[in-house]
Amino acid sequence: MKLSQYFLPLLKEDPKEAQIASHRLMLRAGMIRQESAGIYSWLPLGLAVLQNIERIVRDEQERAGAVALLMPTIQSADLWRESGRYDDYGKEMLRITDRHEREMLFGPTNEEMITAIFKNFVRSYKALPLNLYHIQWKFRDEVRPRFGVMRGREFLMKDAYSFDVDEAAARRAYQRMFVAYLNTFARMGLKAIAMQADTGPIGGDLSHEFIILAETGESQVYCHRDLLDMPAPGDVDFHGDLSTHVQERTSLYAATEEKHSEAEFLKLPEDKRISARGIEVGHIFYFGEKYSAPMGASVTMADGQLRPVHMGSYGIGVSRLVGAIIEACHDDAGIIWPETVAPFHVGIVHLRPGDSACDAAVAKLEALFTARRVKYLTDDTDERGGAKFACMDLIGLPYAVTVGPKGAASGMIEIKHRKTGEKKEMPLVDGANFIIHALSEAGAI
Ligand code: 5CA
């Protein structure tokens, strides 16, 4: 992609409304534009990151056995009356009346709708276990939308719903999502910790929030320090028993403020106690028959009896993750994208558009990158070099390659690694291969 043909509306000044780094950087880097409180347009650079996150989420959901479908954003009020949540949900729910005076709503979550779909089509235990998910826009009329996409009113969520014959099977489904979540966040370069959590309006008694530690996080959390060093489970057999993976990560103390017990926490050695702020990027729930019983989602079991299925639901804040990743990965100059979610892998800083040796070197790099599916953004504008470098630092692409007249004459390029700031000169083809190799090692291409 050539910057001259792209749409990257950078802001020169720090926007006054932004209180935290991710919000400020998303606005400055031309990723989003606020349309109303908590409602954003996703500009091309922001959309590219959002879609990369979505791809990783889908990949890990499917690896864990979840099956994609797509439910609408608008739901009928009657559906929510069946579960009894229409009145419970209160002012957070955006209620809409259509031209026939029918009561509708913009979905804040989909437990009711997925239960209705299940009930419509599934009759027998033989179809279980089943886990259906979608990635769809949600609306919650938050009292205090803030911090940009972190607490929006319209936001993109992955929500999965599991259906099982009994509690034991449902707990296995819960464990599959638990493991899939840790792998998902690790692939995005994040260290997520599973913490015991409240269930709020979703219900049930078993629930974990997945938390990224960050000073600007909205949640107060408490955990054992060793959880920070525990790697994600990685390549596991999702058909097998995952309980040890889960036990390992739930036996050490980790709780959000609502579930916190100071007495338990104080039993940890002092140097192991972490009390910090965190960002909730995912939340999983087991709630048994809460929806299936009132809505009549029952199946014929092996013994011929008709019984309500046991359900759980599993959310990931896809749009919130864009902000959360920036909170975890930035410096004073701008964003530092992990390779796997970066909107482009490489920025090519073309210092002399029109100079034939430079143009040829840039064309050669672009061809080498295209052949290996490396995404690049070539700054071919007539800005000064300093402004081009500042732009690359701000938008945070993992590698910047500089092509200038001196280097082009001798076949050399300069490579800068955004994360470490390390710079090195290399012959053009070697440099391109070095980047391709590093991106492939990082699982980005
Ligand atoms: N039905 C369940 C699980 S599918 C559910 O809705 N869970 S939730 O309420 O915890 O939301 C799931 C995830 O969506 C949260 O962990 C959070 O990452 C994200 N999220 C929730 N509210 C917002 C919001 N206002 N703005 C951005 N992301 C949000």
Tab-separated table of C-alpha atoms and ligand atoms in Angstrom:
chain	number	residue	atom	x	y	z
A	1	MET	CA	0.000	0.000	0.000
A	2	LYS	CA	1.232	3.488	-0.896
A	3	LEU	CA	0.584	6.142	1.717
A	4	SER	CA	-0.276	8.641	-1.055
A	5	GLN	CA	-3.228	6.400	-1.991
A	6	TYR	CA	-4.219	5.457	1.568
A	7	PHE	CA	-6.377	7.285	4.104
A	8	LEU	CA	-4.379	8.010	7.240
A	9	PRO	CA	-5.664	11.202	8.854
A	10	LEU	CA	-3.044	11.788	11.590
A	11	LEU	CA	-3.621	14.417	14.280
A	12	LYS	CA	-0.719	16.768	15.000
A	13	GLU	CA	-1.887	17.761	18.472
A	14	ASP	CA	-2.851	15.633	21.440
A	15	PRO	CA	-6.650	15.469	21.534
A	16	LYS	CA	-7.950	17.064	24.751
A	17	GLU	CA	-10.699	14.529	25.342
A	18	ALA	CA	-8.279	11.587	25.613
A	19	GLN	CA	-7.346	10.683	29.199
A	20	ILE	CA	-5.333	7.547	28.535
A	21	ALA	CA	-2.525	6.633	26.127
A	22	SER	CA	-4.481	4.203	23.959
A	23	HIS	CA	-7.308	6.655	23.320
A	24	ARG	CA	-4.869	9.475	22.556
A	25	LEU	CA	-2.770	7.290	20.247
A	26	MET	CA	-5.765	5.831	18.402
A	27	LEU	CA	-6.985	9.349	17.629
A	28	ARG	CA	-3.513	10.666	16.747
A	29	ALA	CA	-2.738	7.691	14.502
A	30	GLY	CA	-5.981	8.130	12.546
A	31	MET	CA	-7.496	4.813	13.670
A	32	ILE	CA	-10.914	5.984	14.872
A	33	ARG	CA	-13.232	8.972	14.844
A	34	GLN	CA	-15.841	9.565	17.503
A	35	GLU	CA	-19.359	9.895	16.067
A	36	SER	CA	-21.288	10.164	19.375
A	37	ALA	CA	-20.337	9.390	22.962
A	38	GLY	CA	-18.941	5.838	22.936
A	39	ILE	CA	-19.652	5.342	19.225
A	40	TYR	CA	-16.793	5.313	16.712
A	41	SER	CA	-16.068	5.037	13.036
A	42	TRP	CA	-13.155	2.713	12.372
A	43	LEU	CA	-10.791	4.375	9.919
A	44	PRO	CA	-8.641	2.140	7.673
A	45	LEU	CA	-5.686	1.735	10.069
A	46	GLY	CA	-7.979	0.970	13.014
A	47	LEU	CA	-10.072	-1.423	10.955
A	48	ALA	CA	-6.963	-3.327	9.847
A	49	VAL	CA	-6.020	-3.985	13.490
A	50	LEU	CA	-9.597	-4.857	14.451
A	51	GLN	CA	-9.740	-7.421	11.645
A	52	ASN	CA	-6.396	-8.957	12.627
A	53	ILE	CA	-7.644	-9.409	16.179
A	54	GLU	CA	-10.877	-10.886	14.849
A	55	ARG	CA	-8.927	-13.386	12.752
A	56	ILE	CA	-6.911	-14.621	15.739
A	57	VAL	CA	-10.068	-14.904	17.853
A	58	ARG	CA	-11.846	-16.948	15.148
A	59	ASP	CA	-8.850	-19.174	14.628
A	60	GLU	CA	-8.578	-20.064	18.317
A	61	GLN	CA	-12.341	-20.466	18.756
A	62	GLU	CA	-12.432	-22.943	15.907
A	63	ARG	CA	-9.381	-24.785	17.167
A	64	ALA	CA	-11.317	-25.284	20.419
A	65	GLY	CA	-14.330	-26.654	18.530
A	66	ALA	CA	-16.641	-23.615	18.388
A	67	VAL	CA	-18.694	-23.145	15.212
A	68	ALA	CA	-19.356	-19.713	13.700
A	69	LEU	CA	-22.791	-18.298	12.855
A	70	LEU	CA	-24.077	-14.740	12.738
A	71	MET	CA	-27.033	-13.352	14.677
A	72	PRO	CA	-28.527	-9.888	14.045
A	73	THR	CA	-27.850	-6.772	16.118
A	74	ILE	CA	-31.576	-6.019	16.533
A	75	GLN	CA	-33.635	-8.367	18.695
A	76	SER	CA	-37.275	-8.539	19.747
A	77	ALA	CA	-38.297	-7.558	23.266
A	78	ASP	CA	-40.527	-10.644	23.513
A	79	LEU	CA	-37.507	-12.923	23.351
A	80	TRP	CA	-36.091	-11.183	26.426
A	81	ARG	CA	-39.416	-11.436	28.225
A	82	GLU	CA	-39.142	-15.226	27.967
A	83	SER	CA	-35.954	-15.268	30.055
A	84	GLY	CA	-37.179	-12.549	32.385
A	85	ARG	CA	-34.242	-10.279	31.550
A	86	TYR	CA	-36.184	-7.585	29.652
A	87	ASP	CA	-36.952	-5.657	32.795
A	88	ASP	CA	-33.796	-6.662	34.696
A	89	TYR	CA	-31.460	-5.180	32.123
A	90	GLY	CA	-32.549	-1.613	32.883
A	91	LYS	CA	-31.240	1.511	31.246
A	92	GLU	CA	-28.181	-0.118	29.691
A	93	MET	CA	-30.448	-1.634	27.081
A	94	LEU	CA	-31.214	0.521	24.050
A	95	ARG	CA	-34.915	0.001	23.403
A	96	ILE	CA	-36.346	0.717	19.964
A	97	THR	CA	-39.921	0.755	18.608
A	98	ASP	CA	-40.464	-0.128	14.956
A	99	ARG	CA	-43.158	1.380	12.651
A	100	HIS	CA	-45.693	-1.229	13.813
A	101	GLU	CA	-45.098	-0.222	17.435
A	102	ARG	CA	-43.297	-3.499	18.058
A	103	GLU	CA	-40.738	-3.338	20.834
A	104	MET	CA	-37.230	-4.130	19.681
A	105	LEU	CA	-33.797	-3.645	21.183
A	106	PHE	CA	-30.190	-3.367	20.068
A	107	GLY	CA	-28.615	-6.526	21.504
A	108	PRO	CA	-26.248	-6.104	24.467
A	109	THR	CA	-25.562	-9.889	24.386
A	110	ASN	CA	-27.234	-12.963	22.833
A	111	GLU	CA	-28.059	-15.663	25.423
A	112	GLU	CA	-31.781	-15.480	24.627
A	113	MET	CA	-31.433	-15.553	20.855
A	114	ILE	CA	-28.951	-18.421	20.773
A	115	THR	CA	-31.171	-20.405	23.169
A	116	ALA	CA	-34.131	-19.836	20.823
A	117	ILE	CA	-32.073	-20.994	17.837
A	118	PHE	CA	-30.935	-24.084	19.719
A	119	LYS	CA	-34.456	-24.908	20.851
A	120	ASN	CA	-35.758	-24.552	17.309
A	121	PHE	CA	-33.366	-27.098	15.804
A	122	VAL	CA	-31.909	-29.436	18.415
A	123	ARG	CA	-33.920	-32.265	19.946
A	124	SER	CA	-31.452	-34.937	20.949
A	125	TYR	CA	-28.434	-35.252	23.225
A	126	LYS	CA	-26.634	-36.743	20.216
A	127	ALA	CA	-26.049	-33.222	18.826
A	128	LEU	CA	-24.097	-32.307	21.974
A	129	PRO	CA	-21.646	-30.963	22.922
A	130	LEU	CA	-22.226	-27.879	20.782
A	131	ASN	CA	-20.594	-24.467	20.929
A	132	LEU	CA	-21.828	-21.681	18.640
A	133	TYR	CA	-20.184	-18.283	18.386
A	134	HIS	CA	-20.355	-15.043	16.489
A	135	ILE	CA	-18.512	-11.748	16.308
A	136	GLN	CA	-21.069	-8.977	16.188
A	137	TRP	CA	-21.594	-5.369	17.277
A	138	LYS	CA	-23.277	-4.924	20.625
A	139	PHE	CA	-24.842	-1.876	22.212
A	140	ARG	CA	-24.847	-1.054	25.920
A	141	ASP	CA	-25.957	2.382	26.964
A	142	GLU	CA	-23.123	2.717	29.490
A	143	VAL	CA	-23.544	5.481	32.096
A	144	ARG	CA	-19.953	6.533	31.565
A	145	PRO	CA	-18.598	5.653	28.123
A	146	ARG	CA	-14.936	6.595	28.282
A	147	PHE	CA	-11.359	5.869	27.289
A	148	GLY	CA	-12.284	5.555	23.606
A	149	VAL	CA	-12.989	2.000	22.512
A	150	MET	CA	-12.224	0.630	25.994
A	151	ARG	CA	-15.675	1.426	27.314
A	152	GLY	CA	-17.783	2.158	24.286
A	153	ARG	CA	-21.520	2.079	23.854
A	154	GLU	CA	-21.323	0.326	20.485
A	155	PHE	CA	-18.548	-2.286	20.601
A	156	LEU	CA	-17.501	-5.462	18.850
A	157	MET	CA	-17.733	-8.639	20.898
A	158	LYS	CA	-17.041	-12.293	20.284
A	159	ASP	CA	-19.676	-14.269	22.135
A	160	ALA	CA	-19.783	-18.053	22.236
A	161	TYR	CA	-22.464	-20.254	23.808
A	162	SER	CA	-22.032	-23.866	24.850
A	163	PHE	CA	-24.735	-26.535	25.156
A	164	ASP	CA	-24.170	-29.765	27.081
A	165	VAL	CA	-26.063	-32.703	28.550
A	166	ASP	CA	-25.076	-32.125	32.160
A	167	GLU	CA	-22.952	-30.049	34.470
A	168	ALA	CA	-19.831	-32.215	34.125
A	169	ALA	CA	-19.891	-31.896	30.323
A	170	ALA	CA	-20.591	-28.159	30.587
A	171	ARG	CA	-17.557	-27.747	32.830
A	172	ARG	CA	-15.429	-29.422	30.177
A	173	ALA	CA	-16.803	-26.941	27.623
A	174	TYR	CA	-15.900	-24.142	30.048
A	175	GLN	CA	-12.368	-25.508	30.313
A	176	ARG	CA	-11.970	-25.587	26.527
A	177	MET	CA	-12.847	-21.896	26.330
A	178	PHE	CA	-10.633	-21.124	29.328
A	179	VAL	CA	-7.623	-22.625	27.548
A	180	ALA	CA	-8.577	-21.116	24.163
A	181	TYR	CA	-8.763	-17.657	25.764
A	182	LEU	CA	-5.264	-17.840	27.229
A	183	ASN	CA	-3.895	-18.949	23.845
A	184	THR	CA	-5.848	-16.224	22.032
A	185	PHE	CA	-4.473	-13.387	24.156
A	186	ALA	CA	-0.933	-14.816	24.075
A	187	ARG	CA	-1.016	-14.768	20.259
A	188	MET	CA	-1.737	-11.047	20.440
A	189	GLY	CA	1.324	-10.477	22.589
A	190	LEU	CA	-0.705	-10.068	25.777
A	191	LYS	CA	-0.316	-11.661	29.186
A	192	ALA	CA	-3.856	-12.355	30.369
A	193	ILE	CA	-4.602	-13.690	33.833
A	194	ALA	CA	-7.807	-15.576	34.601
A	195	MET	CA	-9.440	-14.247	37.777
A	196	GLN	CA	-12.491	-15.296	39.733
A	197	ALA	CA	-15.271	-12.886	38.863
A	198	ASP	CA	-18.838	-11.850	39.544
A	199	THR	CA	-21.491	-12.912	37.074
A	200	GLY	CA	-23.633	-9.740	37.063
A	201	PRO	CA	-26.623	-9.701	34.688
A	202	ILE	CA	-25.462	-12.817	32.789
A	203	GLY	CA	-25.992	-15.055	35.847
A	204	GLY	CA	-24.568	-18.351	37.122
A	205	ASP	CA	-22.032	-19.135	39.808
A	206	LEU	CA	-18.838	-20.009	37.934
A	207	SER	CA	-17.088	-17.201	36.143
A	208	HIS	CA	-13.625	-15.922	35.242
A	209	GLU	CA	-12.525	-12.603	33.872
A	210	PHE	CA	-9.392	-12.463	31.734
A	211	ILE	CA	-7.377	-9.480	32.840
A	212	ILE	CA	-4.431	-7.589	31.375
A	213	LEU	CA	-2.542	-5.672	34.038
A	214	ALA	CA	-2.331	-1.960	33.161
A	215	GLU	CA	-2.240	1.175	35.294
A	216	THR	CA	-5.120	2.665	33.351
A	217	GLY	CA	-7.334	-0.410	33.794
A	218	GLU	CA	-10.822	0.088	35.178
A	219	SER	CA	-10.798	-2.948	37.469
A	220	GLN	CA	-8.989	-3.382	40.762
A	221	VAL	CA	-7.525	-6.901	40.824
A	222	TYR	CA	-5.480	-9.095	43.143
A	223	CYS	CA	-3.316	-12.071	42.222
A	224	HIS	CA	-0.340	-14.276	42.955
A	225	ARG	CA	2.843	-13.035	41.244
A	226	ASP	CA	3.688	-16.468	39.776
A	227	LEU	CA	0.654	-16.207	37.483
A	228	LEU	CA	2.499	-13.498	35.564
A	229	ASP	CA	5.215	-15.946	34.517
A	230	MET	CA	2.944	-18.851	33.666
A	231	PRO	CA	2.926	-19.440	29.911
A	232	ALA	CA	-0.296	-19.979	27.941
A	233	PRO	CA	-1.171	-23.687	27.538
A	234	GLY	CA	-0.311	-23.602	23.795
A	235	ASP	CA	-0.947	-26.585	21.549
A	236	VAL	CA	-3.273	-28.836	23.562
A	237	ASP	CA	-5.646	-31.636	22.574
A	238	PHE	CA	-9.076	-30.062	22.825
A	239	HIS	CA	-10.675	-33.529	22.739
A	240	GLY	CA	-8.679	-34.540	25.790
A	241	ASP	CA	-8.824	-33.664	29.471
A	242	LEU	CA	-7.884	-30.023	30.028
A	243	SER	CA	-8.520	-29.939	33.758
A	244	THR	CA	-4.831	-29.882	34.762
A	245	HIS	CA	-4.193	-26.839	32.533
A	246	VAL	CA	-7.081	-25.071	34.194
A	247	GLN	CA	-6.233	-26.218	37.711
A	248	GLU	CA	-2.658	-25.024	37.381
A	249	ARG	CA	-3.935	-21.563	36.560
A	250	THR	CA	-6.758	-21.396	39.051
A	251	SER	CA	-5.078	-22.843	42.132
A	252	LEU	CA	-3.091	-19.644	42.747
A	253	TYR	CA	-4.977	-16.661	44.147
A	254	ALA	CA	-6.479	-14.368	41.489
A	255	ALA	CA	-9.662	-12.370	41.965
A	256	THR	CA	-11.361	-9.201	40.822
A	257	GLU	CA	-12.466	-6.710	43.454
A	258	GLU	CA	-16.012	-8.142	43.695
A	259	LYS	CA	-14.661	-11.613	44.554
A	260	HIS	CA	-11.650	-10.471	46.550
A	261	SER	CA	-11.013	-11.839	50.026
A	262	GLU	CA	-8.396	-9.801	51.862
A	263	ALA	CA	-7.971	-12.633	54.383
A	264	GLU	CA	-7.087	-15.133	51.642
A	265	PHE	CA	-4.834	-12.638	49.894
A	266	LEU	CA	-2.867	-11.920	53.075
A	267	LYS	CA	-2.027	-15.621	53.335
A	268	LEU	CA	0.289	-15.204	50.304
A	269	PRO	CA	3.931	-14.384	51.016
A	270	GLU	CA	4.267	-10.603	50.850
A	271	ASP	CA	6.555	-10.621	47.800
A	272	LYS	CA	4.002	-12.706	45.881
A	273	ARG	CA	1.058	-10.325	46.415
A	274	ILE	CA	0.062	-8.255	43.424
A	275	SER	CA	-2.621	-5.646	43.844
A	276	ALA	CA	-3.002	-3.758	40.591
A	277	ARG	CA	-5.309	-2.245	38.003
A	278	GLY	CA	-6.439	-4.392	35.105
A	279	ILE	CA	-8.338	-4.336	31.827
A	280	GLU	CA	-11.000	-7.009	31.357
A	281	VAL	CA	-10.564	-8.374	27.831
A	282	GLY	CA	-12.659	-11.513	28.236
A	283	HIS	CA	-15.266	-12.986	30.555
A	284	ILE	CA	-16.603	-16.531	30.689
A	285	PHE	CA	-19.662	-17.886	32.506
A	286	TYR	CA	-21.243	-21.201	33.395
A	287	PHE	CA	-24.900	-20.727	34.256
A	288	GLY	CA	-26.437	-24.178	33.826
A	289	GLU	CA	-30.174	-24.035	33.126
A	290	LYS	CA	-30.703	-20.302	33.687
A	291	TYR	CA	-31.902	-19.736	30.103
A	292	SER	CA	-32.640	-23.245	28.898
A	293	ALA	CA	-35.193	-23.992	31.649
A	294	PRO	CA	-37.450	-20.899	31.295
A	295	MET	CA	-37.103	-20.887	27.508
A	296	GLY	CA	-37.725	-24.619	27.133
A	297	ALA	CA	-34.445	-25.567	25.478
A	298	SER	CA	-34.518	-29.271	26.368
A	299	VAL	CA	-33.238	-32.345	24.611
A	300	THR	CA	-34.015	-36.026	24.892
A	301	MET	CA	-31.223	-37.568	26.928
A	302	ALA	CA	-29.714	-41.063	26.520
A	303	ASP	CA	-32.221	-42.407	29.082
A	304	GLY	CA	-35.158	-41.067	27.036
A	305	GLN	CA	-35.899	-38.228	29.498
A	306	LEU	CA	-36.422	-34.658	28.252
A	307	ARG	CA	-34.183	-32.257	30.200
A	308	PRO	CA	-32.944	-28.640	29.858
A	309	VAL	CA	-29.414	-28.336	28.500
A	310	HIS	CA	-26.562	-26.901	30.554
A	311	MET	CA	-25.158	-23.712	29.104
A	312	GLY	CA	-22.257	-21.313	29.382
A	313	SER	CA	-21.338	-18.121	27.568
A	314	TYR	CA	-17.953	-16.748	26.684
A	315	GLY	CA	-17.203	-13.156	25.684
A	316	ILE	CA	-14.147	-11.407	24.254
A	317	GLY	CA	-14.035	-7.628	23.869
A	318	VAL	CA	-12.701	-7.529	20.299
A	319	SER	CA	-12.801	-3.735	19.908
A	320	ARG	CA	-11.645	-3.193	23.515
A	321	LEU	CA	-8.598	-5.339	22.729
A	322	VAL	CA	-7.350	-2.742	20.245
A	323	GLY	CA	-7.097	-0.243	23.103
A	324	ALA	CA	-5.825	-2.841	25.580
A	325	ILE	CA	-2.975	-3.882	23.287
A	326	ILE	CA	-1.928	-0.244	22.909
A	327	GLU	CA	-2.038	0.263	26.692
A	328	ALA	CA	0.341	-2.693	26.999
A	329	CYS	CA	2.519	-1.791	24.002
A	330	HIS	CA	3.491	1.850	23.481
A	331	ASP	CA	6.158	4.420	24.337
A	332	ASP	CA	6.399	8.201	24.207
A	333	ALA	CA	6.735	8.196	20.409
A	334	GLY	CA	3.660	6.071	19.731
A	335	ILE	CA	2.236	2.587	19.362
A	336	ILE	CA	4.389	-0.572	19.226
A	337	TRP	CA	2.223	-3.240	17.555
A	338	PRO	CA	2.899	-6.904	18.287
A	339	GLU	CA	3.687	-8.458	14.877
A	340	THR	CA	0.525	-10.588	14.816
A	341	VAL	CA	-1.941	-7.681	15.009
A	342	ALA	CA	0.012	-4.901	13.257
A	343	PRO	CA	-2.007	-3.135	10.520
A	344	PHE	CA	1.068	-3.417	8.259
A	345	HIS	CA	4.183	-5.396	9.092
A	346	VAL	CA	6.654	-2.975	7.569
A	347	GLY	CA	6.791	0.726	6.837
A	348	ILE	CA	8.945	1.655	3.866
A	349	VAL	CA	10.264	5.176	4.300
A	350	HIS	CA	10.918	6.370	0.773
A	351	LEU	CA	13.109	9.448	1.227
A	352	ARG	CA	13.289	10.544	-2.446
A	353	PRO	CA	10.197	9.713	-4.491
A	354	GLY	CA	11.092	10.402	-8.132
A	355	ASP	CA	14.777	9.498	-7.723
A	356	SER	CA	15.147	6.507	-10.033
A	357	ALA	CA	17.565	4.491	-7.858
A	358	CYS	CA	15.327	4.987	-4.792
A	359	ASP	CA	12.162	4.191	-6.750
A	360	ALA	CA	13.760	0.989	-8.047
A	361	ALA	CA	14.919	-0.078	-4.566
A	362	VAL	CA	11.444	0.541	-3.144
A	363	ALA	CA	9.816	-1.408	-5.986
A	364	LYS	CA	12.195	-4.296	-5.354
A	365	LEU	CA	11.393	-4.357	-1.628
A	366	GLU	CA	7.665	-4.218	-2.330
A	367	ALA	CA	7.953	-7.171	-4.720
A	368	LEU	CA	9.930	-9.239	-2.190
A	369	PHE	CA	7.410	-8.474	0.555
A	370	THR	CA	4.363	-9.138	-1.626
A	371	ALA	CA	5.742	-12.545	-2.599
A	372	ARG	CA	5.814	-13.525	1.090
A	373	ARG	CA	2.528	-11.869	2.059
A	374	VAL	CA	4.264	-9.261	4.159
A	375	LYS	CA	2.017	-6.210	4.402
A	376	TYR	CA	3.840	-2.934	3.878
A	377	LEU	CA	2.964	0.743	3.862
A	378	THR	CA	5.253	2.837	1.672
A	379	ASP	CA	5.518	6.477	2.624
A	380	ASP	CA	5.897	7.945	-0.863
A	381	THR	CA	4.661	11.414	0.122
A	382	ASP	CA	6.786	14.563	-0.142
A	383	GLU	CA	6.939	15.134	3.621
A	384	ARG	CA	10.349	15.713	5.225
A	385	GLY	CA	12.294	12.684	6.402
A	386	GLY	CA	11.851	13.647	10.061
A	387	ALA	CA	8.069	13.758	9.705
A	388	LYS	CA	8.070	10.385	7.962
A	389	PHE	CA	10.066	8.762	10.761
A	390	ALA	CA	7.794	10.314	13.395
A	391	CYS	CA	4.742	8.980	11.530
A	392	MET	CA	6.200	5.454	11.467
A	393	ASP	CA	6.940	5.623	15.202
A	394	LEU	CA	3.435	6.900	15.913
A	395	ILE	CA	1.572	4.228	13.909
A	396	GLY	CA	3.883	1.590	15.392
A	397	LEU	CA	4.636	-0.835	12.543
A	398	PRO	CA	7.065	-3.537	13.755
A	399	TYR	CA	9.764	-2.665	11.187
A	400	ALA	CA	10.659	0.511	9.308
A	401	VAL	CA	12.894	0.265	6.258
A	402	THR	CA	14.516	3.454	5.047
A	403	VAL	CA	15.447	3.873	1.412
A	404	GLY	CA	17.495	7.015	0.677
A	405	PRO	CA	19.717	8.128	-2.181
A	406	LYS	CA	23.006	7.199	-0.481
A	407	GLY	CA	21.934	3.660	0.341
A	408	ALA	CA	20.113	3.103	-2.926
A	409	ALA	CA	23.307	3.855	-4.864
A	410	SER	CA	25.147	1.110	-2.959
A	411	GLY	CA	22.198	-1.293	-2.632
A	412	MET	CA	21.814	-0.780	1.133
A	413	ILE	CA	18.760	-0.183	3.298
A	414	GLU	CA	18.385	0.761	6.952
A	415	ILE	CA	16.111	-1.350	9.117
A	416	LYS	CA	14.673	-0.102	12.393
A	417	HIS	CA	12.991	-2.430	14.856
A	418	ARG	CA	10.211	-0.389	16.452
A	419	LYS	CA	10.183	-2.285	19.732
A	420	THR	CA	13.902	-2.126	20.586
A	421	GLY	CA	14.792	0.952	18.550
A	422	GLU	CA	17.705	-1.059	17.158
A	423	LYS	CA	18.882	0.065	13.708
A	424	LYS	CA	21.064	-1.732	11.214
A	425	GLU	CA	22.201	-1.291	7.639
A	426	MET	CA	21.935	-4.294	5.372
A	427	PRO	CA	22.047	-5.127	1.669
A	428	LEU	CA	18.485	-4.845	0.319
A	429	VAL	CA	17.684	-8.515	-0.299
A	430	ASP	CA	19.301	-9.654	2.954
A	431	GLY	CA	17.382	-6.979	4.829
A	432	ALA	CA	14.068	-8.042	3.301
A	433	ASN	CA	14.814	-11.679	4.147
A	434	PHE	CA	15.784	-10.762	7.678
A	435	ILE	CA	12.380	-9.100	8.190
A	436	ILE	CA	10.487	-11.938	6.491
A	437	HIS	CA	12.244	-14.455	8.733
A	438	ALA	CA	11.542	-12.471	11.913
A	439	LEU	CA	7.859	-12.038	11.009
A	440	SER	CA	7.504	-15.703	10.270
A	441	GLU	CA	9.152	-16.624	13.606
A	442	ALA	CA	6.658	-14.318	15.341
A	443	GLY	CA	3.746	-16.134	13.654
A	444	ALA	CA	2.691	-13.002	11.774
A	445	ILE	CA	2.934	-14.351	8.207
B	1	5CA	N1	-22.776	-12.778	27.325
B	1	5CA	C1	-21.573	-12.652	28.077
B	1	5CA	C2	-20.486	-13.499	27.525
B	1	5CA	S1	-20.614	-13.741	25.822
B	1	5CA	C3	-21.160	-11.199	28.144
B	1	5CA	O1	-21.788	-10.358	27.567
B	1	5CA	N2	-20.099	-10.927	28.881
B	1	5CA	S2	-19.529	-9.488	29.235
B	1	5CA	O2	-20.568	-8.608	29.596
B	1	5CA	O3	-18.520	-9.668	30.223
B	1	5CA	O4	-18.858	-8.906	27.954
B	1	5CA	C4	-17.829	-9.631	27.298
B	1	5CA	C5	-16.626	-8.748	27.020
B	1	5CA	O5	-17.014	-7.637	26.217
B	1	5CA	C6	-16.010	-8.123	28.259
B	1	5CA	O6	-15.085	-9.000	28.860
B	1	5CA	C7	-15.323	-6.899	27.678
B	1	5CA	O7	-14.028	-7.246	27.192
B	1	5CA	C8	-16.208	-6.528	26.517
B	1	5CA	N3	-17.063	-5.356	26.842
B	1	5CA	C9	-18.103	-5.329	27.702
B	1	5CA	N4	-18.632	-4.091	27.760
B	1	5CA	C10	-17.904	-3.312	26.910
B	1	5CA	C11	-17.942	-1.940	26.530
B	1	5CA	N5	-18.851	-1.115	27.017
B	1	5CA	N6	-17.024	-1.484	25.638
B	1	5CA	C12	-16.102	-2.328	25.113
B	1	5CA	N7	-16.020	-3.634	25.437
B	1	5CA	C13	-16.895	-4.129	26.326
